[in-house]
Amino acid sequence: MNLKLWITVAASCLSTAALAQDSNKLVIEGEALVTETAAPAHMENVDTIYSGWRFRSSETQALETDDFDNPGFVFLDQGVDLFEKVDGSEGKACASCHEDIEDFAGLRTQLPRVQDGKLASMEDLVNECRTERMGAKPWKWSGGQMTAMTGLIGLQSRGMPVNVEIDGEAAPFWEKGKELYYTRVGQLDMACSNCHENNFGVMIRADHLSQGQINGFPTYRLKNAKLNSIHARFKGCMKNIRAEPFKEGGDEFKALELYLASRGQGLSVETPSVRN
Amino acid sequence: MKRAFGLAAVAALATSAALAETVAPTNVALVDGVIKTSLTGQPGDAGVGRKVFANRKQGNCLACHTNSDLSEEIFHGEVGPPMDGVADRWSEGELRAIVTNSKQVFEDTIMPAFYIESGYERPLEKFAGKSILSAQQVEDVVAYLMTLKEE
């Protein structure tokens, strides 16, 4: 590697940190998605929000523009099979109650949401159907069956703007998520904000830091060649800073999920996105 | 079991004169952004420090700092200032303070404190009660940083 060049590049990146994400337009199968928009009013320190897609290499970006190239669709096909498959004591499949998967259009944009006084993520809704209505065993939060299903349901909202409720009953959960976002943890003593708010657009070793948006989840990662849940990503980031992660599906991660979703209000749902 | 092992380790430390001079993280005298003397009573090894600086499981300083002296490593982070000529800007005592506990030098910094063993929340169990670097590794890194001169 040419040293002088590297330094020049690094220096110019530093001086234009806010512009370091490229300005490509994301068009999937002919439909234009919103990957950049004005930050919602509740975000005090950021003016513009960007999808994580904008921070990836052009090769990785390209994979998301064509459903045939997008490796996440292999798993969504499994989701289609699971949707039709009878399971549990009641002899039902998802399709027994939900005639058309397309009826789920818009659902991804509103989750997580408060139900019966509790915050519910899409995984909770899926498992509620399995245990309460099908008499089937719940799926593991970040297991292959669950991500195939949340991916398939999420796809029905692709292109629609994230629009979670943060007031009223949701407010205390949102506040808790916000607090977690700004709390330093782990031996490296960092908060989500240190990387994703203060340093997005900057390289951290080999990684180009994004805003840590969740509009593309579950996301196919080249790193592990599967669909990854939102909570699994949170867990990974916490482990990287040598922090004991919260439980997947637990109150902390659900609150954090609501807060992060709200930091992406207006971005298009990109499920299933492709990241490295 | 663990406790017995701990006692044995303490005894072993006490018999080794060189190690006995190592300042524990809680006893480090960081005053006005400076730590005057070596944390181990020994000089650092710049060659070892260069490796600690790059190693992802040790300093991993390269995650956040570019450094032309390590051009053989392909990925250099840009979160913090470049390390080129850092010894022209800071004295040895200041660099020791920055590496030991940057938070006492730069307010609200993202840079981790490398020689503290408490004061952070929810560490993974295997890191609990430990510092990221040992006292000697801090000295090695400081000795290495002292070689990064441009003038």
Coordinates of C-alpha atoms in Angstrom, one line a residue:
Chain A
M1 CA 0.0 0.0 0.0
N2 CA 1.3 3.4 -0.9
L3 CA 1.9 5.1 2.4
K4 CA 1.7 8.7 1.3
L5 CA -1.6 8.0 -0.5
W6 CA -3.0 6.3 2.6
I7 CA -2.2 9.3 4.8
T8 CA -3.7 11.7 2.3
V9 CA -6.8 9.7 2.0
A10 CA -7.0 9.4 5.8
A11 CA -6.5 13.1 6.3
S12 CA -9.1 14.0 3.7
C13 CA -11.6 11.6 5.2
L14 CA -11.1 13.3 8.6
S15 CA -11.7 16.7 7.2
T16 CA -14.9 15.6 5.5
A17 CA -16.1 13.1 8.1
A18 CA -19.7 14.1 7.7
L19 CA -19.6 13.5 3.9
A20 CA -17.6 10.3 4.0
Q21 CA -20.7 8.1 3.3
D22 CA -21.1 8.0 -0.4
S23 CA -24.2 9.4 -2.2
N24 CA -25.3 6.4 -4.2
K25 CA -29.0 6.0 -4.7
L26 CA -30.5 2.7 -3.6
V27 CA -32.9 1.3 -6.2
I28 CA -34.1 -2.2 -5.7
E29 CA -35.9 -3.9 -8.5
G30 CA -36.8 -0.6 -10.0
E31 CA -38.1 0.9 -6.7
A32 CA -36.2 3.9 -5.1
L33 CA -35.6 3.6 -1.4
V34 CA -34.9 6.5 1.1
T35 CA -31.4 6.0 2.5
E36 CA -31.0 9.6 3.7
T37 CA -33.4 12.0 5.3
A38 CA -33.6 14.8 7.9
A39 CA -33.2 13.4 11.4
P40 CA -36.4 13.3 13.5
A41 CA -36.8 16.2 15.9
H42 CA -36.0 14.1 19.0
M43 CA -32.4 13.6 17.8
E44 CA -30.4 16.4 19.4
N45 CA -26.9 15.7 17.9
V46 CA -27.5 14.6 14.4
D47 CA -29.0 16.5 11.4
T48 CA -29.2 13.8 8.8
I49 CA -29.8 10.1 9.1
Y50 CA -28.5 7.5 6.7
S51 CA -29.1 3.9 6.1
G52 CA -26.2 1.5 6.9
W53 CA -26.3 0.7 3.1
R54 CA -24.6 4.0 2.4
F55 CA -21.5 3.0 4.3
R56 CA -20.8 -0.3 2.6
S57 CA -18.5 -1.0 -0.3
S58 CA -19.9 -0.8 -3.8
E59 CA -19.7 -4.6 -4.2
T60 CA -21.7 -5.1 -1.0
Q61 CA -24.2 -2.4 -2.0
A62 CA -24.7 -4.0 -5.4
L63 CA -25.9 -7.3 -3.8
E64 CA -28.9 -5.5 -2.3
T65 CA -30.1 -3.9 -5.5
D66 CA -31.2 -7.2 -7.1
D67 CA -33.3 -9.8 -5.2
F68 CA -31.7 -12.5 -7.3
D69 CA -28.2 -11.5 -6.1
N70 CA -29.3 -10.8 -2.6
P71 CA -28.3 -13.9 -0.6
G72 CA -30.9 -13.1 2.0
F73 CA -33.6 -14.4 -0.3
V74 CA -32.5 -18.0 0.0
F75 CA -33.6 -17.7 3.7
L76 CA -36.8 -15.9 2.8
D77 CA -37.7 -18.9 0.6
Q78 CA -37.4 -21.0 3.7
G79 CA -39.7 -18.5 5.4
V80 CA -42.3 -19.1 2.7
D81 CA -42.2 -22.9 3.4
L82 CA -42.4 -22.3 7.1
F83 CA -45.4 -20.0 6.6
E84 CA -47.3 -22.9 5.0
K85 CA -46.1 -25.6 7.3
V86 CA -48.6 -27.0 9.9
D87 CA -47.0 -27.2 13.3
G88 CA -48.2 -27.7 16.9
S89 CA -51.2 -29.3 18.7
E90 CA -53.8 -27.2 16.9
G91 CA -52.9 -28.5 13.5
K92 CA -52.4 -25.0 12.1
A93 CA -49.9 -23.2 9.9
C94 CA -49.4 -19.4 9.9
A95 CA -51.2 -19.5 6.5
S96 CA -54.3 -21.0 8.2
C97 CA -55.0 -17.6 9.9
H98 CA -53.1 -15.2 7.6
E99 CA -54.3 -15.9 4.1
D100 CA -52.0 -13.5 2.3
I101 CA -48.5 -12.7 3.6
E102 CA -48.8 -9.3 1.8
D103 CA -51.4 -8.3 4.5
F104 CA -48.3 -7.8 6.7
A105 CA -47.4 -4.7 4.6
G106 CA -46.6 -1.9 7.0
L107 CA -46.1 -4.0 10.1
R108 CA -42.3 -3.8 10.1
T109 CA -42.4 0.0 10.1
Q110 CA -44.3 0.1 13.4
L111 CA -42.3 -2.3 15.5
P112 CA -41.6 -2.6 18.3
R113 CA -44.9 -1.4 19.8
V114 CA -46.6 -1.5 23.1
Q115 CA -49.2 -4.2 23.6
D116 CA -51.0 -5.0 26.9
G117 CA -48.5 -2.7 28.7
K118 CA -45.5 -4.5 27.3
L119 CA -43.1 -3.7 24.5
A120 CA -43.4 -6.3 21.7
S121 CA -40.9 -6.9 18.9
M122 CA -41.8 -8.8 15.8
E123 CA -40.3 -12.0 17.3
D124 CA -42.7 -11.7 20.2
L125 CA -45.7 -11.5 17.8
V126 CA -44.5 -14.5 15.8
N127 CA -43.9 -16.6 19.0
E128 CA -47.3 -15.5 20.4
C129 CA -49.0 -17.0 17.4
R130 CA -46.9 -20.2 17.7
T131 CA -47.6 -20.8 21.4
E132 CA -51.1 -19.3 21.9
R133 CA -52.8 -20.1 18.6
M134 CA -50.8 -23.0 17.1
G135 CA -49.9 -24.9 20.2
A136 CA -46.3 -25.0 18.9
K137 CA -43.0 -24.4 20.5
P138 CA -41.6 -20.9 20.4
W139 CA -38.7 -20.3 18.1
K140 CA -35.3 -19.2 19.3
W141 CA -35.1 -15.4 19.1
S142 CA -32.2 -15.3 16.6
G143 CA -32.5 -18.8 15.2
G144 CA -32.8 -19.6 11.5
Q145 CA -36.5 -20.2 11.5
M146 CA -37.3 -16.9 13.3
T147 CA -35.0 -14.8 11.1
A148 CA -36.5 -16.5 8.0
M149 CA -40.0 -15.5 9.2
T150 CA -39.2 -12.0 10.4
G151 CA -37.3 -11.5 7.1
L152 CA -40.3 -12.6 5.0
I153 CA -42.8 -10.5 7.0
G154 CA -40.4 -7.5 7.0
L155 CA -40.0 -7.7 3.2
Q156 CA -43.7 -6.9 2.8
S157 CA -42.9 -3.4 4.2
R158 CA -39.9 -2.8 2.0
G159 CA -39.7 0.7 0.8
M160 CA -42.1 2.0 3.4
P161 CA -40.8 4.6 6.0
V162 CA -40.0 3.5 9.5
N163 CA -42.6 5.1 11.7
V164 CA -42.6 3.8 15.3
E165 CA -44.7 5.2 18.1
I166 CA -42.6 6.9 20.8
D167 CA -45.2 8.9 22.8
G168 CA -47.9 7.9 25.2
E169 CA -47.5 4.3 26.5
A170 CA -44.3 3.9 24.5
A171 CA -42.6 6.9 26.2
P172 CA -41.1 5.1 29.2
F173 CA -39.7 2.3 27.0
W174 CA -38.3 4.8 24.6
E175 CA -36.6 6.8 27.5
K176 CA -35.1 3.6 28.8
G177 CA -33.7 2.7 25.4
K178 CA -32.3 6.2 25.0
E179 CA -30.5 5.9 28.4
L180 CA -29.0 2.6 27.3
Y181 CA -27.8 4.1 24.0
Y182 CA -25.8 6.7 25.8
T183 CA -24.5 4.5 28.7
R184 CA -20.9 3.4 28.5
V185 CA -20.3 -0.3 29.1
G186 CA -17.6 -3.0 29.0
Q187 CA -13.9 -3.0 29.7
L188 CA -13.5 -0.6 26.7
D189 CA -16.1 1.6 28.4
M190 CA -18.0 2.8 25.3
A191 CA -21.6 3.7 24.5
C192 CA -23.4 3.0 21.3
S193 CA -23.3 6.8 20.7
N194 CA -19.5 6.9 20.9
C195 CA -19.3 4.9 17.6
H196 CA -22.6 5.4 15.9
E197 CA -23.4 9.1 16.7
N198 CA -20.0 10.7 17.3
N199 CA -18.0 8.8 14.7
F200 CA -20.2 7.6 11.9
G201 CA -18.5 8.0 8.5
V202 CA -15.1 7.3 10.0
M203 CA -13.0 4.1 9.7
I204 CA -12.5 2.0 12.8
R205 CA -9.7 -0.3 11.6
A206 CA -11.3 -2.1 8.7
D207 CA -14.9 -1.0 9.4
H208 CA -16.6 2.0 8.0
L209 CA -18.8 3.2 10.9
S210 CA -22.4 3.7 10.1
Q211 CA -25.2 5.2 12.3
G212 CA -26.1 1.7 13.5
Q213 CA -29.6 2.0 11.9
I214 CA -31.9 -1.0 12.1
N215 CA -34.1 -0.4 9.1
G216 CA -32.6 -3.3 7.1
F217 CA -33.1 -6.1 9.6
P218 CA -32.9 -9.0 9.7
T219 CA -29.8 -8.4 7.6
Y220 CA -27.8 -10.9 5.6
R221 CA -24.1 -10.6 6.7
L222 CA -21.3 -11.7 4.4
K223 CA -19.3 -12.4 7.6
N224 CA -21.5 -15.3 8.8
A225 CA -23.6 -16.0 5.6
K226 CA -27.0 -15.9 7.3
L227 CA -29.8 -13.6 8.4
N228 CA -29.0 -11.7 11.6
S229 CA -31.6 -10.4 14.1
I230 CA -31.5 -6.9 15.5
H231 CA -30.7 -8.2 19.0
A232 CA -27.9 -10.5 17.8
R233 CA -26.3 -7.4 16.3
F234 CA -26.6 -5.5 19.6
K235 CA -25.1 -8.5 21.3
G236 CA -22.2 -8.5 18.9
C237 CA -21.5 -4.8 19.4
M238 CA -21.5 -5.2 23.1
K239 CA -19.2 -8.1 23.0
N240 CA -16.8 -6.1 20.9
I241 CA -16.5 -3.6 23.6
R242 CA -16.0 -6.5 26.0
A243 CA -19.4 -5.9 27.7
E244 CA -21.7 -8.6 29.0
P245 CA -24.6 -8.4 26.6
F246 CA -28.2 -8.1 27.7
K247 CA -30.5 -11.1 26.9
E248 CA -31.9 -11.4 23.4
G249 CA -35.6 -10.7 23.7
G250 CA -35.1 -9.1 27.1
D251 CA -36.5 -5.8 28.2
E252 CA -33.2 -3.9 27.7
F253 CA -32.7 -4.9 24.1
K254 CA -36.4 -4.3 23.3
A255 CA -36.2 -0.8 24.7
L256 CA -33.0 -0.2 22.7
E257 CA -34.6 -1.6 19.6
L258 CA -37.5 1.0 20.0
Y259 CA -35.1 3.8 20.5
L260 CA -32.9 2.8 17.5
A261 CA -36.0 2.4 15.3
S262 CA -37.0 5.9 16.3
R263 CA -33.6 7.2 15.2
G264 CA -34.4 5.9 11.8
Q265 CA -37.9 7.4 11.4
G266 CA -38.4 8.1 7.7
L267 CA -35.7 5.7 6.3
S268 CA -37.1 3.0 4.1
V269 CA -37.5 -0.5 5.4
E270 CA -34.7 -2.4 3.5
T271 CA -35.4 -6.0 4.8
P272 CA -33.5 -8.1 4.0
S273 CA -30.5 -5.8 3.7
V274 CA -27.0 -7.0 2.9
R275 CA -24.0 -6.0 5.1
N276 CA -20.5 -7.2 5.6
Chain B
M1 CA -9.5 -22.9 44.2
K2 CA -9.4 -19.5 42.6
R3 CA -8.5 -17.9 45.9
A4 CA -5.7 -20.3 46.6
F5 CA -4.4 -19.6 43.2
G6 CA -4.6 -15.9 43.9
L7 CA -2.6 -16.2 47.0
A8 CA 0.1 -18.2 45.3
A9 CA 0.3 -15.6 42.6
V10 CA 0.7 -12.8 45.2
A11 CA 3.4 -14.8 46.9
A12 CA 5.2 -15.3 43.6
L13 CA 5.0 -11.5 42.9
A14 CA 6.4 -10.7 46.3
T15 CA 9.5 -12.8 45.7
S16 CA 10.3 -11.1 42.4
A17 CA 11.9 -7.8 43.1
A18 CA 11.4 -6.3 39.6
L19 CA 7.6 -7.1 39.7
A20 CA 7.2 -5.9 43.2
E21 CA 7.9 -2.4 42.0
T22 CA 4.9 -2.5 39.6
V23 CA 2.4 0.2 40.5
A24 CA -1.2 -1.2 40.8
P25 CA -3.8 0.6 38.6
T26 CA -5.4 2.1 41.7
N27 CA -2.1 3.6 42.9
V28 CA -1.0 5.2 39.8
A29 CA 0.0 8.9 40.4
L30 CA -1.5 10.7 37.4
V31 CA -1.1 14.4 38.2
D32 CA -1.9 17.3 35.8
G33 CA -1.9 15.0 32.8
V34 CA 1.4 13.4 33.6
I35 CA 2.7 10.1 35.1
K36 CA 6.4 10.9 35.8
T37 CA 7.9 7.5 36.3
S38 CA 7.7 4.0 34.8
L39 CA 4.8 1.9 36.1
T40 CA 7.1 -1.1 36.5
G41 CA 10.3 0.7 37.5
Q42 CA 11.7 -0.8 34.2
P43 CA 12.2 0.9 30.9
G44 CA 9.8 -0.2 28.1
D45 CA 10.8 -2.1 25.0
A46 CA 9.8 -0.2 21.9
G47 CA 10.0 -3.3 19.6
V48 CA 7.4 -5.1 21.8
G49 CA 5.4 -1.9 22.1
R50 CA 5.1 -1.7 18.3
K51 CA 3.5 -5.1 18.3
V52 CA 1.2 -4.3 21.2
F53 CA 0.1 -1.2 19.3
A54 CA -1.0 -3.2 16.3
N55 CA -2.3 -6.4 18.0
R56 CA -6.1 -6.5 17.9
K57 CA -6.2 -8.5 21.2
Q58 CA -3.8 -6.1 23.0
G59 CA -3.6 -2.4 22.4
N60 CA -5.4 -2.4 19.0
C61 CA -4.5 1.3 18.9
L62 CA -4.5 1.0 15.1
A63 CA -8.3 0.6 15.3
C64 CA -8.5 4.3 15.9
H65 CA -5.1 5.9 14.9
T66 CA -3.3 6.0 11.6
N67 CA 0.5 5.4 11.9
S68 CA 2.9 5.5 8.9
D69 CA 5.4 3.5 10.8
L70 CA 3.1 0.5 10.6
S71 CA 2.4 0.7 6.9
E72 CA 2.6 -3.1 6.6
E73 CA -0.7 -3.2 8.4
I74 CA -3.4 -2.5 5.8
F75 CA -6.3 -1.1 7.9
H76 CA -5.7 2.0 10.0
G77 CA -8.6 3.6 11.8
E78 CA -9.3 7.4 11.9
V79 CA -11.3 7.9 15.1
G80 CA -8.3 9.6 16.8
P81 CA -5.4 11.8 15.6
P82 CA -2.6 10.2 13.5
M83 CA 0.3 9.0 15.5
D84 CA 3.0 10.4 13.2
G85 CA 5.3 12.7 15.2
V86 CA 3.3 12.1 18.4
A87 CA 6.6 12.3 20.4
D88 CA 7.1 15.8 19.1
R89 CA 3.8 16.8 20.6
W90 CA 3.8 15.1 24.0
S91 CA 6.5 14.2 26.6
E92 CA 7.1 10.7 27.8
G93 CA 5.2 11.4 31.1
E94 CA 2.2 12.8 29.2
L95 CA 2.1 9.8 26.8
R96 CA 2.2 7.4 29.8
A97 CA -0.8 9.3 31.3
I98 CA -2.7 9.2 27.9
V99 CA -2.2 5.4 27.5
T100 CA -2.9 4.6 31.2
N101 CA -6.1 6.6 31.5
S102 CA -6.9 8.9 28.6
K103 CA -10.1 9.9 30.4
Q104 CA -8.1 12.0 32.9
V105 CA -6.4 13.8 30.0
F106 CA -9.2 14.2 27.4
E107 CA -12.7 14.8 28.7
D108 CA -15.4 12.4 27.5
T109 CA -13.0 10.7 25.1
I110 CA -13.9 7.5 23.3
M111 CA -10.3 6.2 23.8
P112 CA -10.3 3.4 26.4
A113 CA -8.2 3.6 29.6
F114 CA -5.6 0.9 29.2
Y115 CA -4.4 0.6 32.8
I116 CA -7.5 0.7 35.0
E117 CA -9.1 -2.4 36.5
S118 CA -12.4 -1.0 37.8
G119 CA -14.7 1.9 37.1
Y120 CA -16.3 0.3 34.0
E121 CA -19.8 -1.3 34.0
R122 CA -20.9 -4.8 32.8
P123 CA -17.5 -6.2 31.7
L124 CA -17.6 -9.7 30.1
E125 CA -16.7 -12.0 33.0
K126 CA -13.3 -12.9 31.6
F127 CA -12.2 -9.2 31.6
A128 CA -13.8 -8.2 35.0
G129 CA -11.3 -6.6 37.4
K130 CA -8.6 -6.6 34.7
S131 CA -6.8 -3.8 32.8
I132 CA -6.6 -4.0 29.0
L133 CA -2.8 -3.9 29.1
S134 CA -0.3 -4.9 31.8
A135 CA 1.9 -2.2 33.3
Q136 CA 4.9 -3.5 31.3
Q137 CA 2.8 -3.4 28.1
V138 CA 1.9 0.2 28.8
E139 CA 5.7 1.0 29.2
D140 CA 6.4 -0.8 26.0
V141 CA 3.8 1.2 24.1
V142 CA 5.1 4.4 25.6
A143 CA 8.7 3.5 24.6
Y144 CA 7.4 2.8 21.1
L145 CA 5.4 6.1 20.9
M146 CA 8.6 7.9 21.9
T147 CA 10.2 6.7 18.7
L148 CA 7.5 8.4 16.6
K149 CA 9.3 11.7 15.8
E150 CA 9.2 13.7 12.7
E151 CA 11.5 16.6 13.6

